[in-house]
Short mmCIF file of C-alpha atoms in Angstrom, two decimals:
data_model
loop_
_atom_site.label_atom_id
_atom_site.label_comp_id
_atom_site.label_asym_id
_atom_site.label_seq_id
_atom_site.Cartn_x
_atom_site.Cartn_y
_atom_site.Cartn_z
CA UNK A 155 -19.25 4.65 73.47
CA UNK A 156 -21.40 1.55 73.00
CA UNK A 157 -19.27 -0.11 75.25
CA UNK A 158 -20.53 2.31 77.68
CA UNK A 159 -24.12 1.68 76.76
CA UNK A 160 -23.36 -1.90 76.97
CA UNK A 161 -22.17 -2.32 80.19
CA UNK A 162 -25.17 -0.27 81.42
CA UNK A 163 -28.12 -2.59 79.81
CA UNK A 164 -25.83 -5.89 80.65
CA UNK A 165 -25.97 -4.20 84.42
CA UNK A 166 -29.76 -3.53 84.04
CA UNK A 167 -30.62 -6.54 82.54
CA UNK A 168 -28.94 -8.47 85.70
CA UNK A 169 -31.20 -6.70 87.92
CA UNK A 170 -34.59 -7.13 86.66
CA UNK A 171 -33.73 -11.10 86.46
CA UNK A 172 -37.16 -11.46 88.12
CA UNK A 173 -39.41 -10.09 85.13
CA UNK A 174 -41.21 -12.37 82.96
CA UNK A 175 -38.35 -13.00 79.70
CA UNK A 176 -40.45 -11.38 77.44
CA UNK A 177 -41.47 -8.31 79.77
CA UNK A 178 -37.47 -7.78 80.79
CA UNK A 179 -36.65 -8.43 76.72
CA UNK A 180 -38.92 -5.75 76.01
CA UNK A 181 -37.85 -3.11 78.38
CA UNK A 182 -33.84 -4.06 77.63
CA UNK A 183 -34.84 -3.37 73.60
CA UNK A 184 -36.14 -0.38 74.35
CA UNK A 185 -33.69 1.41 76.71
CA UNK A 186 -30.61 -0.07 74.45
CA UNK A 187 -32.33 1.47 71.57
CA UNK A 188 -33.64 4.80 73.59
CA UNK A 189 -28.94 5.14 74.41
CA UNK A 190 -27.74 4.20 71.14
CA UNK A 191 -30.53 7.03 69.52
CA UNK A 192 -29.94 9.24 72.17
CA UNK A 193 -25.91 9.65 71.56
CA UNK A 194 -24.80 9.06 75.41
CA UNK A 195 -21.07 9.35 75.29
CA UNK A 196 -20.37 8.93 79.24
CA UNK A 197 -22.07 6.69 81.93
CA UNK A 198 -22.55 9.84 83.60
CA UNK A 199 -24.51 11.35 81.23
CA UNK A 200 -26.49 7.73 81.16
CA UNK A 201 -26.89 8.35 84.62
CA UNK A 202 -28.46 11.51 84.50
CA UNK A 203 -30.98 10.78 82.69
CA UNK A 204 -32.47 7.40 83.32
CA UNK A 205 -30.46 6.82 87.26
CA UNK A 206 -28.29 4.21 87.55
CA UNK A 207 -28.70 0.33 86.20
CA UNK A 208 -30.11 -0.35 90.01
CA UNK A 209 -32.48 2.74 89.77
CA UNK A 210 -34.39 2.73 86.60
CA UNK A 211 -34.80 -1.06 87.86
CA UNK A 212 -36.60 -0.28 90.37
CA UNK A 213 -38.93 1.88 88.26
CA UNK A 214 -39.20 -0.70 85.75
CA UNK A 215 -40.35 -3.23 88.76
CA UNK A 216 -42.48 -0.95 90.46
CA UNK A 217 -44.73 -0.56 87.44
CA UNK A 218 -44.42 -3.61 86.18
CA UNK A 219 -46.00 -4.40 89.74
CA UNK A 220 -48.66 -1.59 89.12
CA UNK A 221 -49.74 -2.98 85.94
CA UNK A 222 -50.59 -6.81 87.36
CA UNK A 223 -51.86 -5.37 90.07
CA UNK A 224 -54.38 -3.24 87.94
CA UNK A 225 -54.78 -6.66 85.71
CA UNK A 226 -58.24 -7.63 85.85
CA UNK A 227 -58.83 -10.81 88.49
CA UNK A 228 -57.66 -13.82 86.72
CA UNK A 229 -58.28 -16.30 89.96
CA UNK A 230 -58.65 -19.74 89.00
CA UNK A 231 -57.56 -19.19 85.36
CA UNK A 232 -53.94 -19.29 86.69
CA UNK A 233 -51.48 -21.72 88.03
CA UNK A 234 -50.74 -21.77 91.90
CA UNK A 235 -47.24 -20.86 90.15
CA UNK A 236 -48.35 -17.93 87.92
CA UNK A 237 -50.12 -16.89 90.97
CA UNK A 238 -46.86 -16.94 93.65
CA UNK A 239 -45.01 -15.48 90.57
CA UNK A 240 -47.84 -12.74 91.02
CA UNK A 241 -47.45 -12.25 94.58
CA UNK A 242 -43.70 -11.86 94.32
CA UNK A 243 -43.46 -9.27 91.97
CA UNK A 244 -45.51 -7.50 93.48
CA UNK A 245 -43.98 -7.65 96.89
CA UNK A 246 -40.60 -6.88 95.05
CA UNK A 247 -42.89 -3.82 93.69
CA UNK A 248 -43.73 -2.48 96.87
CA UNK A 249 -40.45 -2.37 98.01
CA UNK A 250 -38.90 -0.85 94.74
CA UNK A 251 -41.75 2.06 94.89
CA UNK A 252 -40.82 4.90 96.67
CA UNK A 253 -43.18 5.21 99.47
CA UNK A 254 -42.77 6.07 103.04
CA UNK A 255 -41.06 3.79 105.57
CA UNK A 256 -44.64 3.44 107.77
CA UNK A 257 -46.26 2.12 105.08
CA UNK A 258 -43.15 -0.22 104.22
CA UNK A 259 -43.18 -1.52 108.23
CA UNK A 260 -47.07 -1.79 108.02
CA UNK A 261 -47.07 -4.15 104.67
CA UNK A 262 -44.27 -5.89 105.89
CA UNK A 263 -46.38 -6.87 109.09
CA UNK A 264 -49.08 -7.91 107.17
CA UNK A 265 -47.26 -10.25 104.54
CA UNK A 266 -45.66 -11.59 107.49
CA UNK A 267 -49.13 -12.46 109.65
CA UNK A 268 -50.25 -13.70 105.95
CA UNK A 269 -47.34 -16.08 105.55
CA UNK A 270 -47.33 -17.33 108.87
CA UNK A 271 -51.24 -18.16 109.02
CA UNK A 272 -51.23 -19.55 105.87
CA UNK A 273 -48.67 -22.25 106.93
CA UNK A 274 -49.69 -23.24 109.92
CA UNK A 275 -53.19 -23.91 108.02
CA UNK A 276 -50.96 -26.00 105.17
CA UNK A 277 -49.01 -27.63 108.20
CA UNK A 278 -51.44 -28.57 110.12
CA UNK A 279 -53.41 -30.43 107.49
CA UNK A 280 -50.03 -32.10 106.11
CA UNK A 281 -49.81 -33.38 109.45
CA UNK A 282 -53.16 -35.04 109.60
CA UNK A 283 -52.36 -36.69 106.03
CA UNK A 284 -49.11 -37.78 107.03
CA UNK A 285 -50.81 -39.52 110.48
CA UNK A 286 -53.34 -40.99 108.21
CA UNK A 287 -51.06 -42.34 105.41
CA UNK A 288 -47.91 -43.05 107.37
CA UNK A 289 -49.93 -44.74 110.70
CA UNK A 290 -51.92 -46.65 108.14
CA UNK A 291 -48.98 -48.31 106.43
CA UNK A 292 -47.11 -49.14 110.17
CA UNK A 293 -50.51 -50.77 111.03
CA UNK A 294 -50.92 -53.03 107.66
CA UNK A 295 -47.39 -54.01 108.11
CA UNK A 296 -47.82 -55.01 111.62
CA UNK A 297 -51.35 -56.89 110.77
CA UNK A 298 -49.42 -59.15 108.44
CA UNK A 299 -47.78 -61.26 111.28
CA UNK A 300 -51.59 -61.83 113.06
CA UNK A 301 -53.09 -62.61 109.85
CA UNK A 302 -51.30 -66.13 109.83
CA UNK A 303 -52.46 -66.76 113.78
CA UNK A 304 -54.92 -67.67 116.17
CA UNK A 305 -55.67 -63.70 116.14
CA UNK A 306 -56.39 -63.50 112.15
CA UNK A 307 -59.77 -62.30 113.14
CA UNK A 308 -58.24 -58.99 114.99
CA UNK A 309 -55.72 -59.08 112.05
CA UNK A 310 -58.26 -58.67 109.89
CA UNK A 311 -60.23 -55.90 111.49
CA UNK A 312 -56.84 -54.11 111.75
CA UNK A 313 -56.17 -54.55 107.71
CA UNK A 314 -59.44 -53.11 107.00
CA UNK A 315 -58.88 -50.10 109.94
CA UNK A 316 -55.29 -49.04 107.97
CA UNK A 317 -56.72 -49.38 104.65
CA UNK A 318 -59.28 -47.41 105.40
CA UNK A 319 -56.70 -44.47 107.17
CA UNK A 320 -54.59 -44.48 103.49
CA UNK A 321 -57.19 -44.10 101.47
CA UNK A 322 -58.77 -40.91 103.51
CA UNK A 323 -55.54 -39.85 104.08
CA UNK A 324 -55.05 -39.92 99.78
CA UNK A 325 -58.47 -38.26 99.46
CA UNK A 326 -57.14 -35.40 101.98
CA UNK A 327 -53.98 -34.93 100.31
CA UNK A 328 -55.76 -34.42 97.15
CA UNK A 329 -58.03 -31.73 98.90
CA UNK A 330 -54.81 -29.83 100.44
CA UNK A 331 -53.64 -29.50 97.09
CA UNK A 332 -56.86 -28.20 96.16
CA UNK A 333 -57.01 -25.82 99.04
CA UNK A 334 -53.62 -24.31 98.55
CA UNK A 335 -54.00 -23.40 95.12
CA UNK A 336 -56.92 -21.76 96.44
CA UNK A 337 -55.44 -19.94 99.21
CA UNK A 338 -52.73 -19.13 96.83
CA UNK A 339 -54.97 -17.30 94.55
CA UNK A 340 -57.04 -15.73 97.40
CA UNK A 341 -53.96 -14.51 98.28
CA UNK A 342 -52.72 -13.28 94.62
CA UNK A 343 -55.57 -11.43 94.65
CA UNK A 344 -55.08 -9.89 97.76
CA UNK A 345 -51.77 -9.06 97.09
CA UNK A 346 -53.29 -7.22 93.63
CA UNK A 347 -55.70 -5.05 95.62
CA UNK A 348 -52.99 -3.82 98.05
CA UNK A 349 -50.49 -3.55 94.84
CA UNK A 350 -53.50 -0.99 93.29
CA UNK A 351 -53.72 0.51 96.67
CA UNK A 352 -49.98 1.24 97.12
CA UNK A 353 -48.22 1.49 93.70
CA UNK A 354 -50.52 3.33 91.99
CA UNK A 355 -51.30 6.39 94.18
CA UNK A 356 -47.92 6.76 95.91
CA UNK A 357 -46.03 6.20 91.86
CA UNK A 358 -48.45 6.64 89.13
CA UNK A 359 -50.10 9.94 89.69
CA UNK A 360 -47.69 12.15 91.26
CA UNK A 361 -44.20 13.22 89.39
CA UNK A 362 -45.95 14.95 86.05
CA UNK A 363 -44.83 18.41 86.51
CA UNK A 364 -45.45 21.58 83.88
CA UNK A 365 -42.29 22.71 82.79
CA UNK A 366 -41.30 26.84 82.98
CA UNK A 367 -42.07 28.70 79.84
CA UNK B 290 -44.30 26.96 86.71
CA UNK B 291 -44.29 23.20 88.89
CA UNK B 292 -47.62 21.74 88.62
CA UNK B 293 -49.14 18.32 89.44
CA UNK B 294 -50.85 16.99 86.19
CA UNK B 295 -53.06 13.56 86.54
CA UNK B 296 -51.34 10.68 84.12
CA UNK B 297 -53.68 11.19 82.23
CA UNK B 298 -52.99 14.07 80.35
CA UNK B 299 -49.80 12.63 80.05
CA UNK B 300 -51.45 9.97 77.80
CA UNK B 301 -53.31 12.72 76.11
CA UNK B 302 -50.03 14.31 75.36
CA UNK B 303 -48.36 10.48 74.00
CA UNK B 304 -51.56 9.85 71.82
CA UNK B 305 -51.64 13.55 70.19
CA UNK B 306 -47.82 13.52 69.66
CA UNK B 307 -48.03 9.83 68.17
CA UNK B 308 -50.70 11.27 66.10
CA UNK B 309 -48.77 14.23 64.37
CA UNK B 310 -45.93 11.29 63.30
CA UNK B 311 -45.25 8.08 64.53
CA UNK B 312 -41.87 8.42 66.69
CA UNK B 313 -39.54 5.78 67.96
CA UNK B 314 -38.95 5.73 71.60
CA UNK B 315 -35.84 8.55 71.98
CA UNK B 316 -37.74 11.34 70.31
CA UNK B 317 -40.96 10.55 71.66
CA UNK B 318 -38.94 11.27 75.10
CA UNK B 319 -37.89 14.35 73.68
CA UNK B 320 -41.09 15.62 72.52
CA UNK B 321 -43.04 14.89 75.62
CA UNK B 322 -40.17 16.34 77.65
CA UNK B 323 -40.63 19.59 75.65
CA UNK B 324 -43.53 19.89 77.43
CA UNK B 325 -43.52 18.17 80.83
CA UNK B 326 -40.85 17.72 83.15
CA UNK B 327 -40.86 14.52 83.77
CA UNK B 328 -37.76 11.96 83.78
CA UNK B 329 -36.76 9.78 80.72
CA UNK B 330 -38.22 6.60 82.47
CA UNK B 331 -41.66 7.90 82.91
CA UNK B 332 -42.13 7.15 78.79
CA UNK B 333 -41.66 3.63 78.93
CA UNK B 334 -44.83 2.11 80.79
CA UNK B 335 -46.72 4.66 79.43
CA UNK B 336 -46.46 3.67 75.85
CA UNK B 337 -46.66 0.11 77.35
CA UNK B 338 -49.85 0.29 79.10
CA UNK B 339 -51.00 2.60 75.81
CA UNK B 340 -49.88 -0.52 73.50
CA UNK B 341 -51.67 -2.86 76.25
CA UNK B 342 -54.59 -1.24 75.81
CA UNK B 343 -54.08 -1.35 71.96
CA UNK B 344 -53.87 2.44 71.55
CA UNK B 345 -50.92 2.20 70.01
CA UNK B 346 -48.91 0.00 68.39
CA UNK B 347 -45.34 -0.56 67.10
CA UNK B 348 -43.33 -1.80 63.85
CA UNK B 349 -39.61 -2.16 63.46
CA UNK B 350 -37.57 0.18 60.92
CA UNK B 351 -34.01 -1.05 60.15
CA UNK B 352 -31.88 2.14 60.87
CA UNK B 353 -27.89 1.93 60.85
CA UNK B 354 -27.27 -1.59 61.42
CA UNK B 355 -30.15 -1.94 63.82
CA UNK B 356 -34.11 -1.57 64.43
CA UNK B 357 -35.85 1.13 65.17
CA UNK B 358 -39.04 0.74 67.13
CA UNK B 359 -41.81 3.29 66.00
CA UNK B 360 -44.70 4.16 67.71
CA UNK B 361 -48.27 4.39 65.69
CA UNK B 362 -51.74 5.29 66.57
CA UNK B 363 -55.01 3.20 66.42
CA UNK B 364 -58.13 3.70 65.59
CA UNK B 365 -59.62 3.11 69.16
CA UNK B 366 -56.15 4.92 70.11
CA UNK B 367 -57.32 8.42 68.19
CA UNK B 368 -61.33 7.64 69.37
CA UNK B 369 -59.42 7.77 73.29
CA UNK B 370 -57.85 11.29 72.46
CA UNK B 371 -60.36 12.70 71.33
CA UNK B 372 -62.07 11.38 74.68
CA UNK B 373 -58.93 13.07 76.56
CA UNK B 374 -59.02 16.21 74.57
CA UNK B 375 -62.95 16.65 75.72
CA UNK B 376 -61.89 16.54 78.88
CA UNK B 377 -59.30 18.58 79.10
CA UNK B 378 -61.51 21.33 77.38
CA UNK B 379 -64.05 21.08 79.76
CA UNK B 380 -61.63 21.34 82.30
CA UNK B 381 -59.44 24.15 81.24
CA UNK B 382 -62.25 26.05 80.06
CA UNK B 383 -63.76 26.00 83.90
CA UNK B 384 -60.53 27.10 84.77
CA UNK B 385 -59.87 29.45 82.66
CA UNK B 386 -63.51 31.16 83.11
CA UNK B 387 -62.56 30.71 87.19
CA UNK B 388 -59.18 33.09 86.32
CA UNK B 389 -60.14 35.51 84.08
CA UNK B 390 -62.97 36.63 86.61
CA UNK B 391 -60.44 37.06 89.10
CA UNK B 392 -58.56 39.72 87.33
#
C-alpha cells in the first residue's frame, strides 16, 4: 500500500521539478500525508480522486501560476533571474490551465512577437558594443607599429580614436545590462497581468458546484 | 442540485470548518466535500492562499510514525469570516426574499 502511494508522489514530485523547492516540498508533504490519512489501497483509487501524477501537476502549476500572477508588482525588487523564473512559470501555467485552444494559439502568438522583439532590441545593441569594443582593440593594436615611425603623429590620433571606442563601448555594455533587466521585469510584469487575466477566470472561479441533497 | 458558487464561499466554508476544530488536510477534504462537489485538489491552494494571507495557520502533530499537519484559525482569519458570513447573508437573504415571492 505505501508502496503504491510512493510511487505516485515520487511520479508527482518528478513533474513539478520546475516549482520553487520549498513550494514543490510543500505540496509533496501535503498530498503524501492527504494518501497515507486517506487509506488509498490501489493507484486506481489514487487516481480517482486527485487524477494521475501528470494531472494534479498541472493543477498544482496552474495555481501556483495564479498566485504570482495575483502577487503584488515586485519590479525592481527582483533579480532579472527571479523575474525569467516568473515569466516561466507562468507560461508553464497557461499551458497547464485548462482553457480553450484560441486562447492557447492567441498567447502563444504574443509570447512569440514578445520574444522575438525583445531580441532583436538585445542584439542589436550587443552588436554596437561588440563594434565598439572589438574595432577599438584591432585599431590600438594596429597603431602600435606607427607609433615608432615617421607617422607617430597619425598613430597617435588613432590610439586616442580606439581608446575612446572601448571605453563607450564598456559604458554601453553596462547600460544593456541595465536595460535588460529592465525589459525583463517589464516583461514579468506583463506576463503577471495576462497570468491574472487567464488563470484566474478560466480556473479559479468556475468548478465549485452544490452538491444534491 | 449543480450550481456555480464564487471561491469565495468556498473560503467561507474552509474558515468556518477550521473554526469548529482545527483539521489536518484529509478530513478537511472530507468535510468541505460534504458540502461541495468539488475535487480533492481544489483544497490545497485554498488553504495555501488562506495561510498566505495569514488566515490560517498550521502546526505539526506526530501521529503513527509521522506528522500530521493541522489547520488553525487566526484572529484576522475569524475577523474575514465573519466578513464572508455578512455577505453571504445579505446575499441569500435577497434571494431568498426574490423566491419566496414567487411562490
Amino acid at each position: 500500500m505505501s508502496k503504491i502511494i510512493d510511487s505516485y508522489i515520487k511520479e508527482l514530485n518528478r513533474n513539478l521539478l520546475n516549482l520553487p523547492d520549498s513550494d514543490r516540498q510543500d505540496v509533496i508533504d501535503y498530498y503524501h500525508e492527504f494518501l497515507l490519512d486517506g487509506d488509498f489501497q490501489t493507484e486506481a483509487a489514487i487516481v480517482e480522486d486527485l487524477g494521475t501524477p501528470k494531472i494534479l501537476a498541472r493543477k498544482i502549476l496552474a495555481d501556483y501560476a495564479a498566485s504570482i500572477s495575483s502577487q503584488p508588482d515586485t519590479k525592481g525588487q527582483q533579480s532579472s533571474g527571479a523575474n525569467l523564473k516568473t515569466i516561466w512559470l507562468i507560461i508553464l501555467g497557461i499551458f497547464a490551465a485548462p482553457i480553450g485552444i484560441p486562447l492557447v494559439v492567441v498567447i502563444v502568438a504574443l509570447m512569440i512577437a514578445i520574444m522575438i522583439a525583445f531580441c532583436i532590441v538585445v542584439i542589436g545593441f550587443a552588436a554596437v558594443v561588440a563594434a565598439l569594443i572589438i574595432g577599438g582593440f584591432f585599431i590600438l593594436c594596429k597603431t602600435f607599429g606607427l607609433l615608432w615611425s615617421a607617422q607617430w603623429a597619425t598613430g597617435l590620433f588613432y590610439l586616442g580614436s580606439s581608446l575612446v571606442a572601448i571605453v563607450l563601448g564598456m559604458i554601453l555594455f553596462t547600460l544593456i545590462i541595465k536595460l535588460i533587466g529592465f525589459l525583463v521585469a517589464e516583461c514579468a510584469t506583463f506576463f503577471r497581468h495576462i497570468g491574472r487575466k487567464v488563470l484566474k477566470k478560466h480556473y479559479f472561479k468556475t468548478k465549485v458546484t452544490a452538491k444534491e441533497e | 442540485m449543480q450550481m456555480q458558487i464564487q471561491s469565495r464561499f468556498l473560503d467561507g466554508a474552509v474558515l468556518a470548518l477550521i473554526k469548529e476544530n482545527d483539521l489536518y488536510g484529509y478530513a478537511l477534504t472530507q468535510e468541505v466535500k460534504s458540502i461541495f462537489a468539488i475535487s480533492d485538489s481544489t483544497v490545497y491552494p485554498v488553504l495555501k492562499r488562506l495561510r498566505k494571507e495569514k488566515l490560517v495557520v498550521t502546526y505539526d502533530e506526530p501521529f503513527q510514525g509521522r506528522n500530521r499537519r493541522y489547520y488553525q484559525i487566526t484572529a484576522s482569519g475569524s475577523a474575514e469570516l465573519q466578513v464572508i458570513e455578512q455577505e453571504w447573508w445579505t446575499f441569500s437573504a435577497k434571494l431568498n426574499k426574490l423566491m419566496g415571492e414567487r411562490k
